mmCIF file of C-alpha atoms and ligand atoms in Angstrom:
data_model
loop_
_atom_site.group_PDB
_atom_site.id
_atom_site.type_symbol
_atom_site.label_atom_id
_atom_site.label_comp_id
_atom_site.label_asym_id
_atom_site.label_seq_id
_atom_site.Cartn_x
_atom_site.Cartn_y
_atom_site.Cartn_z
ATOM 1 C CA MET B 1 92.339 105.976 90.872
ATOM 2 C CA LYS B 2 95.986 106.213 91.068
ATOM 3 C CA ALA B 3 97.734 103.960 93.126
ATOM 4 C CA ALA B 4 101.502 103.001 93.791
ATOM 5 C CA PHE B 5 102.583 99.281 92.824
ATOM 6 C CA LEU B 6 105.924 97.372 93.476
ATOM 7 C CA THR B 7 106.924 96.371 90.169
ATOM 8 C CA GLY B 8 110.319 94.521 91.123
ATOM 9 C CA LEU B 9 113.113 94.918 93.441
ATOM 10 C CA ARG B 10 113.444 98.611 93.841
ATOM 11 C CA GLU B 11 111.068 99.357 91.177
ATOM 12 C CA MET B 12 107.400 101.092 91.624
ATOM 13 C CA GLU B 13 105.164 102.589 89.516
ATOM 14 C CA ILE B 14 102.304 104.848 89.817
ATOM 15 C CA ARG B 15 99.430 103.016 87.852
ATOM 16 C CA ASP B 16 95.790 103.678 87.083
ATOM 17 C CA THR B 17 93.526 100.908 88.321
ATOM 18 C CA ALA B 18 89.729 100.256 89.277
ATOM 19 C CA PRO B 19 88.778 101.988 92.447
ATOM 20 C CA PRO B 20 87.375 99.437 95.160
ATOM 21 C CA LYS B 21 83.414 99.290 95.931
ATOM 22 C CA ILE B 22 81.905 98.491 99.242
ATOM 23 C CA THR B 23 80.774 94.980 98.978
ATOM 24 C CA ASP B 24 80.161 94.005 102.584
ATOM 25 C CA PRO B 25 77.406 95.960 104.666
ATOM 26 C CA HIS B 26 80.067 96.884 106.987
ATOM 27 C CA GLY B 27 82.516 98.192 104.479
ATOM 28 C CA VAL B 28 83.538 101.997 104.848
ATOM 29 C CA LEU B 29 84.796 103.657 101.214
ATOM 30 C CA LEU B 30 87.967 105.927 102.131
ATOM 31 C CA HIS B 31 89.483 108.545 100.281
ATOM 32 C CA VAL B 32 93.185 108.178 101.319
ATOM 33 C CA GLY B 33 94.704 111.670 102.584
ATOM 34 C CA VAL B 34 98.172 110.729 103.307
ATOM 35 C CA VAL B 35 99.928 107.386 104.221
ATOM 36 C CA GLY B 36 103.524 106.901 106.285
ATOM 37 C CA VAL B 37 106.304 104.876 104.823
ATOM 38 C CA CYS B 38 107.038 102.104 107.090
ATOM 39 C CA GLY B 39 110.082 99.974 107.414
ATOM 40 C CA SER B 40 108.416 96.959 106.459
ATOM 41 C CA ASP B 41 106.713 98.342 103.204
ATOM 42 C CA VAL B 42 110.376 99.386 102.519
ATOM 43 C CA HIS B 43 111.563 95.960 103.377
ATOM 44 C CA TYR B 44 109.287 94.460 100.539
ATOM 45 C CA TYR B 45 110.480 96.983 98.135
ATOM 46 C CA THR B 46 114.110 96.423 98.655
ATOM 47 C CA THR B 47 114.059 92.615 99.233
ATOM 48 C CA GLY B 48 110.452 91.411 97.698
ATOM 49 C CA ARG B 49 110.073 89.470 101.000
ATOM 50 C CA ILE B 50 109.164 89.252 104.931
ATOM 51 C CA GLY B 51 110.000 85.761 105.910
ATOM 52 C CA THR B 52 107.348 83.544 104.223
ATOM 53 C CA LEU B 53 105.572 86.309 102.943
ATOM 54 C CA VAL B 54 106.751 86.720 99.243
ATOM 55 C CA VAL B 55 105.772 89.683 97.017
ATOM 56 C CA LYS B 56 104.134 88.617 93.698
ATOM 57 C CA TYR B 57 104.523 91.469 91.137
ATOM 58 C CA PRO B 58 102.823 93.837 90.683
ATOM 59 C CA GLU B 59 102.064 94.319 94.414
ATOM 60 C CA TRP B 60 99.958 97.233 96.438
ATOM 61 C CA THR B 61 102.250 98.716 99.092
ATOM 62 C CA GLY B 62 101.601 101.017 102.225
ATOM 63 C CA HIS B 63 99.602 100.613 105.196
ATOM 64 C CA GLU B 64 99.989 103.467 107.555
ATOM 65 C CA CYS B 65 97.244 105.489 106.591
ATOM 66 C CA ALA B 66 94.464 108.464 107.341
ATOM 67 C CA GLY B 67 91.647 109.443 104.915
ATOM 68 C CA THR B 68 88.178 110.682 105.032
ATOM 69 C CA VAL B 69 85.109 108.558 104.771
ATOM 70 C CA VAL B 70 82.976 108.839 101.480
ATOM 71 C CA ALA B 71 80.636 106.261 101.596
ATOM 72 C CA VAL B 72 79.636 103.628 104.142
ATOM 73 C CA GLY B 73 78.021 100.327 103.757
ATOM 74 C CA GLY B 74 74.257 99.727 105.275
ATOM 75 C CA GLU B 75 75.207 98.552 108.444
ATOM 76 C CA VAL B 76 77.792 101.223 109.559
ATOM 77 C CA LYS B 77 76.647 102.723 112.245
ATOM 78 C CA LYS B 78 79.489 104.640 114.019
ATOM 79 C CA LEU B 79 80.777 106.662 110.929
ATOM 80 C CA LYS B 80 79.354 109.288 108.656
ATOM 81 C CA VAL B 81 80.379 110.452 105.177
ATOM 82 C CA GLY B 82 82.853 113.271 105.686
ATOM 83 C CA GLN B 83 84.561 112.179 108.940
ATOM 84 C CA ARG B 84 88.085 111.706 108.780
ATOM 85 C CA VAL B 85 89.603 108.509 110.241
ATOM 86 C CA ALA B 86 92.659 106.900 111.333
ATOM 87 C CA VAL B 87 92.903 103.373 110.031
ATOM 88 C CA ASP B 88 93.876 100.277 111.773
ATOM 89 C CA PRO B 89 95.547 98.273 108.583
ATOM 90 C CA LEU B 90 94.414 94.912 110.107
ATOM 91 C CA ILE B 91 91.234 92.950 108.864
ATOM 92 C CA THR B 92 90.375 90.233 111.359
ATOM 93 C CA CYS B 93 87.816 87.615 110.875
ATOM 94 C CA GLY B 94 85.758 88.524 114.069
ATOM 95 C CA HIS B 95 85.056 84.853 114.767
ATOM 96 C CA CYS B 96 87.735 82.720 115.494
ATOM 97 C CA ASP B 97 89.066 81.663 119.003
ATOM 98 C CA GLN B 98 91.709 84.822 118.900
ATOM 99 C CA CYS B 99 88.981 87.289 117.822
ATOM 100 C CA LEU B 100 86.631 85.861 120.536
ATOM 101 C CA SER B 101 89.176 86.448 123.455
ATOM 102 C CA GLY B 102 89.882 89.915 122.360
ATOM 103 C CA ARG B 103 93.218 88.901 120.583
ATOM 104 C CA GLU B 104 92.409 90.401 117.141
ATOM 105 C CA HIS B 105 96.016 90.997 116.235
ATOM 106 C CA THR B 106 96.680 87.397 116.414
ATOM 107 C CA CYS B 107 93.544 86.316 114.461
ATOM 108 C CA ARG B 108 93.848 83.017 112.205
ATOM 109 C CA ASN B 109 92.107 84.406 109.379
ATOM 110 C CA GLN B 110 93.577 87.825 109.163
ATOM 111 C CA ALA B 111 94.601 90.413 106.276
ATOM 112 C CA PHE B 112 96.768 92.976 106.609
ATOM 113 C CA LEU B 113 96.880 96.193 103.994
ATOM 114 C CA ALA B 114 99.730 95.400 101.474
ATOM 115 C CA CYS B 115 100.848 92.281 102.882
ATOM 116 C CA PRO B 116 101.514 90.053 99.522
ATOM 117 C CA GLY B 117 98.440 88.264 98.843
ATOM 118 C CA GLN B 118 95.977 89.334 101.823
ATOM 119 C CA ALA B 119 94.715 92.965 100.876
ATOM 120 C CA PRO B 120 95.152 96.192 98.662
ATOM 121 C CA GLY B 121 97.658 98.811 99.870
ATOM 122 C CA ALA B 122 96.903 102.260 101.239
ATOM 123 C CA LEU B 123 99.154 103.981 98.805
ATOM 124 C CA ALA B 124 95.973 104.476 96.556
ATOM 125 C CA GLU B 125 93.591 107.388 96.168
ATOM 126 C CA TYR B 126 90.645 105.214 97.556
ATOM 127 C CA LEU B 127 90.411 102.291 100.102
ATOM 128 C CA VAL B 128 87.787 99.939 101.165
ATOM 129 C CA MET B 129 88.114 98.947 105.093
ATOM 130 C CA PRO B 130 85.695 97.230 107.725
ATOM 131 C CA ASP B 131 84.174 99.841 110.160
ATOM 132 C CA ARG B 132 86.025 98.215 112.829
ATOM 133 C CA SER B 133 89.253 98.955 111.333
ATOM 134 C CA CYS B 134 88.408 102.920 110.857
ATOM 135 C CA TYR B 135 88.634 105.200 113.914
ATOM 136 C CA ALA B 136 87.376 108.765 113.943
ATOM 137 C CA ILE B 137 89.740 111.572 114.880
ATOM 138 C CA PRO B 138 88.776 114.748 116.492
ATOM 139 C CA ASP B 139 89.073 118.070 114.371
ATOM 140 C CA GLY B 140 91.985 119.336 116.009
ATOM 141 C CA MET B 141 93.880 116.608 114.757
ATOM 142 C CA SER B 142 95.981 116.478 111.540
ATOM 143 C CA THR B 143 95.455 113.671 109.109
ATOM 144 C CA VAL B 144 99.321 113.389 109.100
ATOM 145 C CA GLU B 145 99.106 112.877 113.041
ATOM 146 C CA ALA B 146 96.305 110.277 112.361
ATOM 147 C CA ALA B 147 98.473 108.357 109.824
ATOM 148 C CA ALA B 148 101.113 108.173 112.732
ATOM 149 C CA VAL B 149 98.680 106.932 115.061
ATOM 150 C CA GLU B 150 99.443 103.048 113.801
ATOM 151 C CA PRO B 151 102.927 102.979 114.296
ATOM 152 C CA LEU B 152 102.596 105.178 117.829
ATOM 153 C CA SER B 153 99.868 102.205 118.553
ATOM 154 C CA ILE B 154 102.405 99.781 118.254
ATOM 155 C CA GLY B 155 104.663 101.808 121.088
ATOM 156 C CA VAL B 156 101.436 102.046 123.186
ATOM 157 C CA TYR B 157 101.291 98.409 123.039
ATOM 158 C CA ALA B 158 104.747 97.450 123.723
ATOM 159 C CA GLN B 159 104.603 99.683 126.561
ATOM 160 C CA ARG B 160 101.257 98.269 127.902
ATOM 161 C CA LEU B 161 102.742 94.621 127.590
ATOM 162 C CA ALA B 162 105.564 95.416 129.491
ATOM 163 C CA GLY B 163 103.943 96.500 132.597
ATOM 164 C CA MET B 164 106.035 99.288 133.480
ATOM 165 C CA GLN B 165 105.788 101.116 136.951
ATOM 166 C CA PRO B 166 106.681 104.483 137.783
ATOM 167 C CA GLY B 167 110.340 105.055 138.327
ATOM 168 C CA ALA B 168 111.483 102.258 135.967
ATOM 169 C CA LYS B 169 114.894 102.274 133.995
ATOM 170 C CA VAL B 170 114.307 101.464 130.280
ATOM 171 C CA ALA B 171 116.735 101.138 127.396
ATOM 172 C CA VAL B 172 115.402 101.441 123.921
ATOM 173 C CA LEU B 173 118.109 99.744 121.662
ATOM 174 C CA GLY B 174 117.187 101.017 118.301
ATOM 175 C CA ALA B 175 115.564 104.486 117.872
ATOM 176 C CA GLY B 176 113.689 104.133 114.519
ATOM 177 C CA PRO B 177 110.068 104.874 114.145
ATOM 178 C CA ILE B 178 109.106 102.013 115.946
ATOM 179 C CA GLY B 179 111.806 102.569 118.850
ATOM 180 C CA LEU B 180 110.539 106.236 119.103
ATOM 181 C CA CYS B 181 107.097 105.390 119.483
ATOM 182 C CA VAL B 182 108.189 103.063 122.316
ATOM 183 C CA LEU B 183 109.901 105.875 123.726
ATOM 184 C CA LEU B 184 107.165 108.445 123.452
ATOM 185 C CA ALA B 185 104.369 105.823 124.800
ATOM 186 C CA SER B 186 107.008 104.926 127.918
ATOM 187 C CA ARG B 187 107.230 108.519 128.661
ATOM 188 C CA ALA B 188 103.720 109.492 128.228
ATOM 189 C CA ALA B 189 102.736 106.360 130.605
ATOM 190 C CA CYS B 190 104.622 106.941 133.655
ATOM 191 C CA GLU B 191 107.757 108.365 135.267
ATOM 192 C CA CYS B 192 110.456 106.642 133.594
ATOM 193 C CA LYS B 193 114.436 107.157 132.930
ATOM 194 C CA VAL B 194 114.915 106.115 129.187
ATOM 195 C CA TYR B 195 118.527 105.195 127.250
ATOM 196 C CA ALA B 196 118.051 105.251 123.732
ATOM 197 C CA THR B 197 120.655 103.739 121.326
ATOM 198 C CA ASP B 198 121.098 103.810 117.443
ATOM 199 C CA LEU B 199 123.663 103.814 114.895
ATOM 200 C CA LEU B 200 122.600 107.239 113.457
ATOM 201 C CA ASP B 201 123.199 110.613 115.210
ATOM 202 C CA GLU B 202 120.378 112.014 113.623
ATOM 203 C CA ARG B 203 118.045 109.697 115.303
ATOM 204 C CA LEU B 204 119.442 110.121 118.667
ATOM 205 C CA GLU B 205 119.033 113.909 117.988
ATOM 206 C CA VAL B 206 115.085 112.975 117.454
ATOM 207 C CA ALA B 207 115.155 110.662 120.581
ATOM 208 C CA ARG B 208 116.301 113.320 122.953
ATOM 209 C CA ARG B 209 113.581 115.556 121.539
ATOM 210 C CA CYS B 210 111.213 112.810 122.501
ATOM 211 C CA GLY B 211 112.014 112.639 125.945
ATOM 212 C CA ALA B 212 115.460 110.100 126.069
ATOM 213 C CA ALA B 213 117.476 110.901 129.325
ATOM 214 C CA TRP B 214 120.696 109.687 127.650
ATOM 215 C CA THR B 215 121.463 108.707 124.238
ATOM 216 C CA GLY B 216 124.575 106.826 122.661
ATOM 217 C CA ASN B 217 125.637 105.882 119.389
ATOM 218 C CA ALA B 218 126.470 102.172 119.130
ATOM 219 C CA LYS B 219 128.907 102.711 116.543
ATOM 220 C CA GLN B 220 131.188 105.253 118.404
ATOM 221 C CA ILE B 221 130.661 103.950 121.986
ATOM 222 C CA ASP B 222 130.603 100.882 123.888
ATOM 223 C CA VAL B 223 126.554 101.645 125.004
ATOM 224 C CA VAL B 224 126.279 98.383 127.303
ATOM 225 C CA ARG B 225 129.370 99.885 129.280
ATOM 226 C CA ALA B 226 128.446 103.643 129.248
ATOM 227 C CA ILE B 227 124.694 102.686 130.527
ATOM 228 C CA ARG B 228 125.871 100.399 132.976
ATOM 229 C CA GLU B 229 128.306 102.994 134.489
ATOM 230 C CA ILE B 230 125.501 105.062 134.766
ATOM 231 C CA GLU B 231 123.251 102.144 136.093
ATOM 232 C CA PRO B 232 125.361 99.715 137.643
ATOM 233 C CA LEU B 233 122.547 97.483 138.788
ATOM 234 C CA GLY B 234 120.977 97.338 135.562
ATOM 235 C CA VAL B 235 118.011 98.377 134.016
ATOM 236 C CA ASP B 236 114.355 97.234 134.405
ATOM 237 C CA PHE B 237 113.452 96.994 130.858
ATOM 238 C CA VAL B 238 114.844 96.904 127.506
ATOM 239 C CA PHE B 239 112.657 97.203 124.577
ATOM 240 C CA GLU B 240 114.907 95.729 121.472
ATOM 241 C CA CYS B 241 113.679 97.826 118.504
ATOM 242 C CA ALA B 242 116.516 96.856 115.897
ATOM 243 C CA GLY B 243 115.973 93.027 115.490
ATOM 244 C CA GLN B 244 119.760 92.183 115.492
ATOM 245 C CA GLN B 245 121.281 89.488 117.445
ATOM 246 C CA GLU B 246 123.960 92.514 118.864
ATOM 247 C CA THR B 247 121.192 94.507 120.095
ATOM 248 C CA LEU B 248 119.680 91.245 121.769
ATOM 249 C CA ASP B 249 122.793 90.436 123.192
ATOM 250 C CA GLN B 250 123.285 93.914 124.602
ATOM 251 C CA ALA B 251 119.708 93.640 126.208
ATOM 252 C CA ILE B 252 120.989 90.683 128.000
ATOM 253 C CA GLU B 253 123.823 92.495 129.586
ATOM 254 C CA LEU B 254 122.039 95.372 130.234
ATOM 255 C CA LEU B 255 119.095 94.137 132.309
ATOM 256 C CA LYS B 256 119.172 93.575 135.984
ATOM 257 C CA PRO B 257 117.885 90.368 137.476
ATOM 258 C CA GLY B 258 114.290 89.724 136.998
ATOM 259 C CA GLY B 259 114.088 92.332 133.974
ATOM 260 C CA SER B 260 112.031 92.149 131.242
ATOM 261 C CA LEU B 261 113.312 91.774 127.414
ATOM 262 C CA MET B 262 110.490 93.289 124.997
ATOM 263 C CA MET B 263 111.481 91.874 121.769
ATOM 264 C CA ILE B 264 109.777 94.599 119.332
ATOM 265 C CA GLY B 265 112.283 94.642 116.393
ATOM 266 C CA ILE B 266 111.719 92.360 113.497
ATOM 267 C CA PRO B 267 115.136 90.330 112.592
ATOM 268 C CA GLU B 268 115.973 89.593 108.957
ATOM 269 C CA VAL B 269 116.979 86.083 110.017
ATOM 270 C CA ASP B 270 114.910 83.357 111.085
ATOM 271 C CA ARG B 271 116.738 82.309 114.239
ATOM 272 C CA VAL B 272 118.146 84.337 117.068
ATOM 273 C CA SER B 273 120.211 83.226 120.011
ATOM 274 C CA PHE B 274 120.645 84.042 123.759
ATOM 275 C CA SER B 275 123.436 83.424 126.332
ATOM 276 C CA ILE B 276 121.485 81.093 127.830
ATOM 277 C CA HIS B 277 123.197 81.042 131.429
ATOM 278 C CA THR B 278 122.990 84.769 131.560
ATOM 279 C CA LEU B 279 119.520 84.842 130.593
ATOM 280 C CA ARG B 280 118.923 81.955 133.585
ATOM 281 C CA ARG B 281 120.904 83.035 136.027
ATOM 282 C CA LYS B 282 119.326 86.827 135.851
ATOM 283 C CA GLU B 283 115.711 85.065 135.358
ATOM 284 C CA ILE B 284 114.979 87.441 132.713
ATOM 285 C CA ARG B 285 111.358 87.309 131.072
ATOM 286 C CA ILE B 286 111.220 87.452 127.326
ATOM 287 C CA GLN B 287 108.180 88.935 125.967
ATOM 288 C CA SER B 288 107.615 88.575 122.117
ATOM 289 C CA HIS B 289 105.187 91.145 120.254
ATOM 290 C CA ARG B 290 103.231 91.162 117.424
ATOM 291 C CA ARG B 291 101.994 94.781 116.080
ATOM 292 C CA GLN B 292 99.577 96.128 118.592
ATOM 293 C CA ASN B 293 96.032 95.188 119.946
ATOM 294 C CA GLN B 294 93.482 97.702 120.718
ATOM 295 C CA CYS B 295 95.924 100.521 120.936
ATOM 296 C CA ILE B 296 94.725 102.631 118.081
ATOM 297 C CA ALA B 297 92.145 104.473 120.141
ATOM 298 C CA PRO B 298 94.485 104.772 123.327
ATOM 299 C CA ALA B 299 96.954 106.228 120.873
ATOM 300 C CA ILE B 300 94.535 108.658 119.096
ATOM 301 C CA GLU B 301 93.600 110.089 122.734
ATOM 302 C CA LEU B 302 97.249 110.290 123.673
ATOM 303 C CA VAL B 303 97.966 112.663 120.697
ATOM 304 C CA ALA B 304 94.699 114.575 120.938
ATOM 305 C CA LYS B 305 95.196 115.314 124.475
ATOM 306 C CA GLY B 306 98.496 116.342 123.886
ATOM 307 C CA ALA B 307 100.363 113.864 126.089
ATOM 308 C CA ILE B 308 102.277 112.609 122.679
ATOM 309 C CA ASP B 309 103.865 115.086 120.249
ATOM 310 C CA ILE B 310 104.508 112.508 117.296
ATOM 311 C CA ASP B 311 106.048 115.843 114.900
ATOM 312 C CA PRO B 312 109.508 115.191 115.757
ATOM 313 C CA LEU B 313 109.202 111.914 114.046
ATOM 314 C CA VAL B 314 107.486 113.244 110.930
ATOM 315 C CA THR B 315 110.633 114.646 108.953
ATOM 316 C CA HIS B 316 109.770 114.160 105.351
ATOM 317 C CA HIS B 317 106.988 114.874 102.582
ATOM 318 C CA PHE B 318 106.105 113.848 99.344
ATOM 319 C CA PRO B 319 103.308 113.915 96.796
ATOM 320 C CA LEU B 320 101.978 110.578 95.497
ATOM 321 C CA ALA B 321 103.865 110.857 92.344
ATOM 322 C CA ASP B 322 107.266 110.665 94.274
ATOM 323 C CA THR B 323 106.447 107.692 96.460
ATOM 324 C CA LYS B 324 109.526 106.101 95.090
ATOM 325 C CA GLN B 325 111.678 108.792 96.053
ATOM 326 C CA ALA B 326 110.226 108.529 99.506
ATOM 327 C CA PHE B 327 110.825 104.771 99.577
ATOM 328 C CA ASP B 328 114.406 105.209 98.572
ATOM 329 C CA LEU B 329 115.125 107.945 100.911
ATOM 330 C CA VAL B 330 113.958 105.475 104.063
ATOM 331 C CA ALA B 331 115.746 102.348 102.368
ATOM 332 C CA ASP B 332 119.159 104.360 102.116
ATOM 333 C CA TYR B 333 118.507 106.109 105.796
ATOM 334 C CA ARG B 334 119.302 109.225 104.028
ATOM 335 C CA ASP B 335 118.913 112.905 105.038
ATOM 336 C CA GLY B 336 118.171 112.116 108.570
ATOM 337 C CA VAL B 337 114.931 110.447 107.645
ATOM 338 C CA VAL B 338 112.739 109.226 110.650
ATOM 339 C CA LYS B 339 109.147 108.861 108.981
ATOM 340 C CA ALA B 340 108.267 109.845 105.413
ATOM 341 C CA ILE B 341 104.697 110.646 104.658
ATOM 342 C CA VAL B 342 103.347 110.545 101.421
ATOM 343 C CA HIS B 343 100.578 112.999 100.629
ATOM 344 C CA VAL B 344 97.872 110.792 98.497
ATOM 345 C CA SER B 345 95.496 113.616 98.115
ATOM 346 C CA GLU B 346 96.387 116.412 100.743
HETATM 347 ZN ZN1 ZN T 401 104.028 99.834 109.927
HETATM 348 ZN ZN1 ZN T 402 89.901 85.845 113.780
#
């Protein structure tokens, strides 16, 4: 089968490799349809690492995928050959304290697709996943929508963790794919007013189409001042989705006393800091965040029933042979790209 491999910094090759086989009775062999290019994939592509996870070349890539079941292991009950599925890229052990307490996302023995040394990547014609990572999608849902379910589930989970009430005033700092998914999930969950910021006008345009009431380009204006002019008391929730010290500082300034800072963005640095006295006087709740937990099925449901339209996020399409171009486009934030989709077999 053909698969994309990282072969060096900003280097990638489509190579022939042996297709995977089902070895576990709960295994599902998938013909991969489409794969969304994620910021984390691109991070490995351009820097060769995320934190302590370092790429060893050649390395698989891609994790936001959807495909069709072509074979199932003997113990698979919930899926049939021919069914289309959205894939949770997380493979859990099922027996550690975290798994047993319903926190599979912090499983102590987890593997994640295309994380160095953990599991193969989804940018391949075939992929084997455990049945519990595969979610059947309804006929009306496109495979592209199904591939977008994984990032959307992160937004749904962030929204649930926040515990937002109707009427909430919300700021989303960073309108990349995850920020936009948080925005979509928030708007779908309850009546709320969302202020969105970014450094790229094209993304703010998409944020407006996703339901932001107000947008501001932090390169051009003082977004804290602009939002505080409209909300002098501050906002209830800030979803920090850029992973920058600057946006964390903005978040603390924007929040009202008793407000919640949701730390969704992944910083490139090992440490961040806070203005501790502002934080303390306002008694701000800080909630960190790891991917998503049990939100794939709810995300599918939200798209299937039309409560969320993810189409505005999908801006570019590439065949497998041009995966490198897709990664370069996302890495360079060119051409208004939000989500680039690689069509592996569709
Ligand atoms: Zn991702
Ligand atoms: Zn576990």
